[in-house]
Coordinates of C-alpha atoms in Angstrom, one line a residue:
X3 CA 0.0 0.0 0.0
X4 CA 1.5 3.4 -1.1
X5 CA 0.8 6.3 0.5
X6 CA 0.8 10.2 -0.9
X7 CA 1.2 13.0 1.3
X8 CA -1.1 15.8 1.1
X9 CA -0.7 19.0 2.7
X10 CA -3.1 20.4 5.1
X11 CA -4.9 24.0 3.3
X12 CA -8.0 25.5 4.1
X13 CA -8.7 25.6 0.6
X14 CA -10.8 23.1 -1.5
X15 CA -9.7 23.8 -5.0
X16 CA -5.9 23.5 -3.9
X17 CA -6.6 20.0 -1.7
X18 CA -8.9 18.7 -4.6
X19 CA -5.8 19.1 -7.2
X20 CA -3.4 17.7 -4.4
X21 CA -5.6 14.7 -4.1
X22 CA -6.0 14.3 -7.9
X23 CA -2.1 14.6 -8.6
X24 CA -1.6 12.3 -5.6
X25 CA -4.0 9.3 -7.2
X26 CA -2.9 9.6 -11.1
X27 CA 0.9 9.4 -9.3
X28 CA -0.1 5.8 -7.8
X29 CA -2.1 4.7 -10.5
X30 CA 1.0 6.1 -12.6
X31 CA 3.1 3.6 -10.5
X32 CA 0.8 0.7 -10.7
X33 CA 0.8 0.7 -14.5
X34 CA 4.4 1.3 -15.4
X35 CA 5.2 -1.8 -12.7
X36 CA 2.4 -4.0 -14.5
X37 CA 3.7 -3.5 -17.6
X38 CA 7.0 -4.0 -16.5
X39 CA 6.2 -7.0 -15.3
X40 CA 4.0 -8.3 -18.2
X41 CA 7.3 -7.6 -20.3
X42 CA 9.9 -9.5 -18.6
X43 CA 7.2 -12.3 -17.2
X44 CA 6.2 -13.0 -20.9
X45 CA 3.7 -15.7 -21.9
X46 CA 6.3 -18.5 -21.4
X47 CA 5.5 -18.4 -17.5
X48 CA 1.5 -18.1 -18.4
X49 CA 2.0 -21.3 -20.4
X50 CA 4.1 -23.1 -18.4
X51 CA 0.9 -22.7 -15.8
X52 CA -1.7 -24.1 -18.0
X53 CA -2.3 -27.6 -18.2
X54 CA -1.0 -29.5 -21.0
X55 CA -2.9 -32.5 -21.0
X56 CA -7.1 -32.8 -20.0
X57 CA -7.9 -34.9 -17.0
X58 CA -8.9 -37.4 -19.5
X59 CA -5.0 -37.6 -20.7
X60 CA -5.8 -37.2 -24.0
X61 CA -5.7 -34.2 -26.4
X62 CA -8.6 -32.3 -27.5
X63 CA -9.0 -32.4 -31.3
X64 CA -10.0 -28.2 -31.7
X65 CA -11.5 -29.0 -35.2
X66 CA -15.2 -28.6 -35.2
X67 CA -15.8 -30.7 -38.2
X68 CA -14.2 -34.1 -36.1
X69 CA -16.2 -33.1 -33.4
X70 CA -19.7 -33.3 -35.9
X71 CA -18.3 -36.5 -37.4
X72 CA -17.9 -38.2 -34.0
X73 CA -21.3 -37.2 -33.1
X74 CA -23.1 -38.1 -36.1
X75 CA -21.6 -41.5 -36.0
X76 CA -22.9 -41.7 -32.2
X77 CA -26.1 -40.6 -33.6
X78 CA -26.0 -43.5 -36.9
X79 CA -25.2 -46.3 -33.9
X80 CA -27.9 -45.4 -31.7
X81 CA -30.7 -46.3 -34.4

């Protein structure tokens, strides 16, 4: 948690601004260190995470037509 100091004033106008600076100078922060971080992290660490393999151990086929051949097969069986 980061903390900006503000300076006590009697004046609205001048704290307003001070608390405005004061938040775009933390959000500042927070961007420029995610974006540091996205840069060196790269998506080899994001894919090392995900799982290679389903629980089912084998690999899903993404083509849609396999997918409609399978079931129409299922389908030609049942009858």
């Amino acid at each position: 948690l980061r903390r900006v100091k503000i300076q006590e004033t009697q004046d609205p106008a001048k704290w307003a601004k001070e608390v405005a600076e004061g938040i775009r100078k933390v959000e500042d922060e927070f961007h420029c260190g995610t974006e540091d971080y996205c840069a060196t992290v790269g998506s080899g660490a994001l894919k090392s995470m995900r799982r290679v393999l389903p629980l089912s151990k084998e690999r899903f086929d993404w083509r849609p037509i396999r997918h409609a051949l399978v079931k129409d097969l299922k389908h030609a069986t049942d009858k």
